[in-house]
Coordinates of C-alpha atoms in Angstrom, one line a residue:
X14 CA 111.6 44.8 -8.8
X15 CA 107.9 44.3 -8.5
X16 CA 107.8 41.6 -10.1
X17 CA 110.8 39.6 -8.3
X18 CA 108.5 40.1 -5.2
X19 CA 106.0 39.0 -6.1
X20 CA 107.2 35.8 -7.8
X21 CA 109.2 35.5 -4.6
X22 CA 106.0 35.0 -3.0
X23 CA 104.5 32.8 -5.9
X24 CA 107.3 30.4 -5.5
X25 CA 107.2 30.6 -1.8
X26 CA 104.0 29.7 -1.4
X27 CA 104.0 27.3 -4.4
X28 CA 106.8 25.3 -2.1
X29 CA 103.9 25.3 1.3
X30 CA 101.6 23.7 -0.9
X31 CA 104.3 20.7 -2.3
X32 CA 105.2 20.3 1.6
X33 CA 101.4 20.2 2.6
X34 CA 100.6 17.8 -0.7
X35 CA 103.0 15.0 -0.2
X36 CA 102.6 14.6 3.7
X37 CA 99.2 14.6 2.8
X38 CA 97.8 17.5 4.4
X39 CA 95.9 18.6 1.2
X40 CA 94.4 16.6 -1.5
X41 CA 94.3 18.8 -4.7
X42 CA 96.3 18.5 -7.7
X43 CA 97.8 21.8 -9.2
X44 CA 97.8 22.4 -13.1
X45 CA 100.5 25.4 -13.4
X46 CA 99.6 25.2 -17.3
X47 CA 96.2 25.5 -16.6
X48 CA 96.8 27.9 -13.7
X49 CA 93.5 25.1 -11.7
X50 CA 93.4 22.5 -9.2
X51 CA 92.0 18.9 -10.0
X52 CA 90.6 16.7 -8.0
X53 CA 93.1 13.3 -7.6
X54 CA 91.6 9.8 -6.5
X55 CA 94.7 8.9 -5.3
X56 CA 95.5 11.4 -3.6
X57 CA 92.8 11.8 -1.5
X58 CA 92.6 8.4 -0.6
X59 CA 96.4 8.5 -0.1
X60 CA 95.8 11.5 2.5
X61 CA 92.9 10.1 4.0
X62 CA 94.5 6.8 5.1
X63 CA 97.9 8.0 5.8
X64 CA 96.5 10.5 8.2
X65 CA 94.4 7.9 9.8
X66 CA 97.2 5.7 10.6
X67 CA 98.8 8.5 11.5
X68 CA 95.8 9.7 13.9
X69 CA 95.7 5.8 15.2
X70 CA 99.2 5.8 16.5
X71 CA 99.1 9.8 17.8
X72 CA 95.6 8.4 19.4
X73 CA 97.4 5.2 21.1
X74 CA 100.7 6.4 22.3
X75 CA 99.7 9.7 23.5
X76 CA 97.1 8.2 25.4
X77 CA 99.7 5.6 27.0
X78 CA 101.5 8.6 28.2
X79 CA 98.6 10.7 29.3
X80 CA 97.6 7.7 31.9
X81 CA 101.3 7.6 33.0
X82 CA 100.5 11.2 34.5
X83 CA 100.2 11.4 38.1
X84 CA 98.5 14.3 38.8
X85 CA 94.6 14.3 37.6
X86 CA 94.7 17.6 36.3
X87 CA 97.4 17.1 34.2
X88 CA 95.3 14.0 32.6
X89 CA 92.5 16.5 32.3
X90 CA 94.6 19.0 30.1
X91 CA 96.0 16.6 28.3
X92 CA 92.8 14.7 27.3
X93 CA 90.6 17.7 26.4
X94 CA 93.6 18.5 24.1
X95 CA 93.7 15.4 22.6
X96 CA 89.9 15.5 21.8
X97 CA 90.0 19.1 19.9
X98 CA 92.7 17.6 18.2
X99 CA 90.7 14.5 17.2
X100 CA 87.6 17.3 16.5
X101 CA 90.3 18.8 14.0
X102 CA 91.3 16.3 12.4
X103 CA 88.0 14.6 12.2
X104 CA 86.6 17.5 10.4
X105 CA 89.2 17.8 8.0
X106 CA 88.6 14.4 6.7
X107 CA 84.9 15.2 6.6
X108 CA 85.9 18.0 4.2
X109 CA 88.2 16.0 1.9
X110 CA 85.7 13.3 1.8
X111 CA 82.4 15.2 1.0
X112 CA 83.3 18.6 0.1
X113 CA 86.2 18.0 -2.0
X114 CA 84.7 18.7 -5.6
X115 CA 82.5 21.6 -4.6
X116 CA 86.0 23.3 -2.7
X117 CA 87.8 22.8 -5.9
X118 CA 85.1 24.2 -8.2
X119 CA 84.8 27.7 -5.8
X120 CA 88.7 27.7 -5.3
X121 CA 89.2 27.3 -9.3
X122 CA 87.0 30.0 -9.7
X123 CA 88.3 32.3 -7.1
X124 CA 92.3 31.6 -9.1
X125 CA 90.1 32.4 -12.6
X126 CA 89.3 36.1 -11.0
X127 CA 92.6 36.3 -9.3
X128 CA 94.5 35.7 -12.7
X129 CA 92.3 37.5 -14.5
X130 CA 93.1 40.7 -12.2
X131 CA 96.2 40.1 -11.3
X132 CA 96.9 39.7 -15.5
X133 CA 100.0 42.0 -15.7
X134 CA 101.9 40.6 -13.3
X135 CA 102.1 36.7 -12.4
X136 CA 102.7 36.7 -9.5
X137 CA 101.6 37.4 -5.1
X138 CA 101.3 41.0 -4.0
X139 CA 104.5 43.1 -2.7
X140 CA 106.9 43.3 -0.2
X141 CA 104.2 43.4 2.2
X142 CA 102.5 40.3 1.4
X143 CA 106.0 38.4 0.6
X144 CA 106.7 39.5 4.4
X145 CA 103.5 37.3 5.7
X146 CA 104.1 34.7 3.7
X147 CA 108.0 34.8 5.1
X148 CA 106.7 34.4 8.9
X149 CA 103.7 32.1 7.6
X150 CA 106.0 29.6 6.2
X151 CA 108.6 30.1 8.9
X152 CA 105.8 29.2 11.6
X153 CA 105.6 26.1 9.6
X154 CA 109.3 25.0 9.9
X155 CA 109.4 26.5 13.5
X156 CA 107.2 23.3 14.5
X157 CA 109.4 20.8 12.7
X158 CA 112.6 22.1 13.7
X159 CA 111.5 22.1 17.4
X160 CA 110.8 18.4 17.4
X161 CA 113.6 17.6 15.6
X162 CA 115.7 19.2 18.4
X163 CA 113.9 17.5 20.6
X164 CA 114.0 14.4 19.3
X165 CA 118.0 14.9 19.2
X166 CA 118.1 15.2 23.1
X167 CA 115.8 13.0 24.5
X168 CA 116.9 9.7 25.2
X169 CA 116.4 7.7 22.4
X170 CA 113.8 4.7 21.6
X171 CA 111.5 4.0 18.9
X172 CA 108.4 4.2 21.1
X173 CA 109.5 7.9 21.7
X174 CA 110.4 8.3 18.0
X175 CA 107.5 7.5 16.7
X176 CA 105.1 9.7 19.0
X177 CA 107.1 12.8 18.2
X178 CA 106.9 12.4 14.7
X179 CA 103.2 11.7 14.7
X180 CA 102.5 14.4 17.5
X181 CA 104.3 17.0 15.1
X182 CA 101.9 15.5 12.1
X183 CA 99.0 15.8 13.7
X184 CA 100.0 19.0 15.3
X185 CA 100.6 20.8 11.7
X186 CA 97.5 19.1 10.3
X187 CA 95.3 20.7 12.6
X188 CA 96.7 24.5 12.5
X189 CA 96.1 23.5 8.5
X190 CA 93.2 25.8 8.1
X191 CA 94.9 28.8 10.1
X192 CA 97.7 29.1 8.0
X193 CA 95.4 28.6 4.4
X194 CA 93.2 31.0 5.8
X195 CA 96.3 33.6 5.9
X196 CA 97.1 33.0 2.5
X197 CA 93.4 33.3 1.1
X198 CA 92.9 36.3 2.8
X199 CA 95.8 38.1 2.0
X200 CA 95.4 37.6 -1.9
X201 CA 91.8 38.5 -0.8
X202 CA 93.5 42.1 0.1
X203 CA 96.0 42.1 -3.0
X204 CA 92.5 41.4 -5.3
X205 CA 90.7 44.2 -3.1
X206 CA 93.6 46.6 -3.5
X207 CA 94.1 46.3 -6.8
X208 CA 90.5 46.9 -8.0
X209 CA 90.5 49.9 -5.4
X210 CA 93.0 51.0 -8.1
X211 CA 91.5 50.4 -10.7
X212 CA 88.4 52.4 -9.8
X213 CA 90.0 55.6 -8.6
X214 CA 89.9 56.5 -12.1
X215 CA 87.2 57.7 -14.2
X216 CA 86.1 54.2 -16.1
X217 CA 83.3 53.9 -19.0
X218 CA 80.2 51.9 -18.8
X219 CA 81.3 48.9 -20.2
X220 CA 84.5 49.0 -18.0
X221 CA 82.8 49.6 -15.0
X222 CA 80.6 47.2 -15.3
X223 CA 82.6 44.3 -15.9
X224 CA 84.8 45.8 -12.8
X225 CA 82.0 45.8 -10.5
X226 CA 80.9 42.1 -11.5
X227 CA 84.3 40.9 -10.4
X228 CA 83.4 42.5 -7.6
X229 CA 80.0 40.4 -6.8
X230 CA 81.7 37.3 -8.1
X231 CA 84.3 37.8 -5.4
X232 CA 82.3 38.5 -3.0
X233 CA 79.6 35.3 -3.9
X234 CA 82.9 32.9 -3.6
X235 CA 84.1 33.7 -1.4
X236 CA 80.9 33.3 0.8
X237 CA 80.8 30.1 -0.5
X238 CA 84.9 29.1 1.1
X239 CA 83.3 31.0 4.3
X240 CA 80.2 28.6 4.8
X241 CA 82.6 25.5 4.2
X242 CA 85.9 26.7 6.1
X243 CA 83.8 28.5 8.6
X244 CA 83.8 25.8 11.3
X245 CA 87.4 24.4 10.9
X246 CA 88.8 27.8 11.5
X247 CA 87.5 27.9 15.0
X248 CA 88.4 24.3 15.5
X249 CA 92.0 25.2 14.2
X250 CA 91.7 28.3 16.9
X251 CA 90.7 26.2 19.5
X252 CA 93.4 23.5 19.3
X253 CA 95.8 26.9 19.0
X254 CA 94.5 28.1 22.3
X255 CA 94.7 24.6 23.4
X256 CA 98.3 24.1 22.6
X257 CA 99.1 27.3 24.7
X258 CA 97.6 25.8 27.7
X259 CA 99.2 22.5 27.5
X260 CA 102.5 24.3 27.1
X261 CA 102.3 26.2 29.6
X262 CA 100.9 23.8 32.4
X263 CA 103.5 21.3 31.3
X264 CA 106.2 24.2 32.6
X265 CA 104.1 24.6 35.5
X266 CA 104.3 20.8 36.3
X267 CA 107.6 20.5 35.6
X268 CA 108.8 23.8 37.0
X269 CA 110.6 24.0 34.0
X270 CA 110.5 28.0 33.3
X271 CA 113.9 28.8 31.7
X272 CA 113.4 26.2 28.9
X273 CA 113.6 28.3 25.8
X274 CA 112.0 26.0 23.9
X275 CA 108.3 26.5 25.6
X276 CA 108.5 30.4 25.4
X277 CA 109.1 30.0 21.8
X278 CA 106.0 27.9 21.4
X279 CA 104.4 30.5 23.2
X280 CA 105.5 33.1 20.9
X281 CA 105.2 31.0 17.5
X282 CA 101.2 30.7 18.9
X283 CA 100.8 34.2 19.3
X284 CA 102.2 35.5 15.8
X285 CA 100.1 32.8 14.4
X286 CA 96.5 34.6 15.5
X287 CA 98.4 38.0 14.3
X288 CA 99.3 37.2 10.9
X289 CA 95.1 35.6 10.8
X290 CA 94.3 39.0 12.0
X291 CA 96.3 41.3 10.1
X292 CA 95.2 39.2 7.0
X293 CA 91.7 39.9 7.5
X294 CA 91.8 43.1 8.7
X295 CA 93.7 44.1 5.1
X296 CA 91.0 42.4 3.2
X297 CA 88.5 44.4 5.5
X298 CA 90.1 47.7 4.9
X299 CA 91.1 47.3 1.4
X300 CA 87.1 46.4 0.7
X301 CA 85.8 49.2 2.5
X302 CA 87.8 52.0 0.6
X303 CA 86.3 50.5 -2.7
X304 CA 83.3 50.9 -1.1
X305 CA 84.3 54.6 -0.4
X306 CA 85.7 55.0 -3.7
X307 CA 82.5 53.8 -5.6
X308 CA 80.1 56.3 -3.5
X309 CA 82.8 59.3 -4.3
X310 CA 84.0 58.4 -8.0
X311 CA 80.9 57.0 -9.4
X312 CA 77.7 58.2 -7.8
X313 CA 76.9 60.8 -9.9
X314 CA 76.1 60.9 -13.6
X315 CA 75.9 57.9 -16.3
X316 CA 76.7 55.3 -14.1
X317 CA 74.4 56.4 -11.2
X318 CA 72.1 53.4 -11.4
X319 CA 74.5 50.8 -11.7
X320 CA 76.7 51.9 -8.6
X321 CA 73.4 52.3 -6.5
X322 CA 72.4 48.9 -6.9
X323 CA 76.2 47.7 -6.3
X324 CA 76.3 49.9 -3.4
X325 CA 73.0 48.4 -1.8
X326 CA 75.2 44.6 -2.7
X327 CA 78.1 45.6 -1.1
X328 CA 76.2 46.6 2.5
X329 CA 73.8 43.5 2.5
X330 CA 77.6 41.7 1.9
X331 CA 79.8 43.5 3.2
X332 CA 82.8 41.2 4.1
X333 CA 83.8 40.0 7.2
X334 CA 85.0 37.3 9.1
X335 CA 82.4 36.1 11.5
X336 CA 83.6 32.6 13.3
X337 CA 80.4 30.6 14.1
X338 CA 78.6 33.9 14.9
X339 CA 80.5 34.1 17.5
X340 CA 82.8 37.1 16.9
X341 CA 84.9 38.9 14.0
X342 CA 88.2 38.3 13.7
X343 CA 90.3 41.9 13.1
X344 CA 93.3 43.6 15.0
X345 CA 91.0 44.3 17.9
X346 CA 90.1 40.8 18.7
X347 CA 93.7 40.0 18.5
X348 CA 95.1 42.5 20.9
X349 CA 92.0 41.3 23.5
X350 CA 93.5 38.1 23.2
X351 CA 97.1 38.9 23.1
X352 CA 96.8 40.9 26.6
X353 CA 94.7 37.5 27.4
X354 CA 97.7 35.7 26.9
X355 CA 100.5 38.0 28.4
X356 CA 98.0 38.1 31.3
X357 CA 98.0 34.0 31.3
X358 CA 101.4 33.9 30.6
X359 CA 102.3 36.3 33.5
X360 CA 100.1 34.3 36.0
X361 CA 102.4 31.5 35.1
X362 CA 105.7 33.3 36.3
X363 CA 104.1 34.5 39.4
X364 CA 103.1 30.6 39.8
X365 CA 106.8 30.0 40.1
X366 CA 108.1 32.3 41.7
X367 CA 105.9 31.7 44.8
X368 CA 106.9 28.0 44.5
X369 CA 110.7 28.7 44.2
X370 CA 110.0 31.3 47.0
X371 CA 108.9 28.6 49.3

């Protein structure tokens, strides 16, 4: 039953990453034989100039619509939203272009010690993990569906057509990094809980040994996806805060409260920065109890030496998720910003209920 899971998950998140290849959002070329990525010319310079035309026309006719605003505030919002989503984007393209190769190398060796791990069965964590992925993915459809309804009901012409498709585009590519840091970090808690595990019981030298360099290897790569992916994650939370505030000053402006279709935007952005945190928080947990477990199991006889040293590694890298060094993301930060949002979001419906009042 295990195993079902966890190939549930496998194939699930197999599918994300066909649906993210061919629209172009990611460049890599999976080898299920090899169990790798490889680098593809074509596709990278497919993706790059696919999602260039598509930035040109998002750039061009949401700008024609901005400047069709009356209100200067609302050209404000609207404009600063635009440019983190141009930051985004830009910054993805940077990363395809000139860190491609070294992204593949550290994300073929992260797979190596995942595999190597996670030997007995092939496959994605539990029921647990196939949960996240469940809401991940269905975050992901949630965004295509919408327009699609939209573009059902509004009036129709291919000037409007054409924006909503590419606003939809652009508006995936650039909560990209969000979701793939989900996914990374919850194997990152399945690895972590596994070797937890592993070291609960009484292990000889050799076994130890090769268990704790896993360890250091883990750590050392993923370090590595941190320094490169450290600076689009906060772009991809900014456009995510962004999008909130768009949303909700478009009901504002329109007055338009009781449209279900905003309030699930607001909801969809909300479970998005709970899944990042949960994910991290798991992989924070999970690698402090192995710290625990070492200094308990394995700190006395034979093996003292060896776990002192790994114990001394494991506090001058001890794993976290610092955004710019600006703050860690964990359960805390997300309920701060949750009750930020409710707050927001409850400023909103006072907002119209004074107008209606009057």
């Amino acid at each position: 039953r295990q195993m079902r899971v966890s190939k549930l998950s496998a194939g699930i998140l197999m599918g994300m990453y066909f649906y993210a290849r061919y629209l172009g959002f990611v460049l890599f070329k999976f080898r299920n034989n090899k169990c790798c990525f490889e680098n593809s010319t074509f596709y990278k310079w497919y993706s790059v100039i696919w999602r260039l035309m598509v930035l040109y026309c998002y750039l061009h006719l949401y700008t024609l619509w901005i400047l069709k605003r009356g209100h200067a505030m609302n050209i404000l919002v609207h404009f600063c939203y635009m440019a983190i989503t141009v930051c985004c984007c830009s910054g993805i393209f940077y990363l395809q272009i000139f860190h491609s190769q070294k992204l593949i190398k550290l994300v073929n060796e992260y797979l190596h010690i995942f595999n190597q791990i996670n030997r007995k069965i092939k496959g994605f964590g539990g029921k647990r993990e196939l949960f996240f992925i469940i809401l991940t993915a269905g975050c992901l459809i949630q965004e295509t569906v919408i327009m699609l309804k939209i573009l059902i009901e509004i009036d129709f012409s291919w000037k409007a057509v054409t924006f909503l498709i590419n606003y939809t585009y652009i508006t995936i590519a650039s909560r990209l990094i969000l979701r793939i840091s989900v996914t990374w970090y919850l194997s990152l808690a399945v690895l972590y809980s596994k070797i937890n595990k592993t070291l609960q019981f009484g292990l000889n030298t050799r076994k130890l040994r090769k268990t704790l360099k896993m360890l250091v290897d883990i750590s050392l790569v993923t370090l590595s996806i941190q320094r490169i992916l450290n600076i689009h994650l906060f772009l991809s939370l900014m456009h995510t805060f962004s999008y909130m505030i768009v949303t909700s000053f478009r009901m504002i402006v329109a007055l338009d409260f009781k449209e279900v279709t905003y309030w699930i935007f607001c909801a969809k952005i909300i479970l998005d920065l709970l899944l990042l945190s949960v994910a991290v928080q798991e992989a924070t947990d999970h690698f402090s109890c192995i710290r625990e477990t070492i200094a308990c199991v394995h700190s006395s006889g034979t093996h003292k030496e060896t776990v002192e040293i790994f114990l001394t590694f494991m506090r001058l890298h001890k794993f976290r998720v610092r955004v710019l060094g600006l703050f860690d993301i964990s359960n805390k930060l997300f309920l701060e910003m949750a009750s930020a949002l409710f707050a927001y979001l409850l400023f909103i419906m006072q907002v119209a209920i004074d107008i209606h009042s009057k």
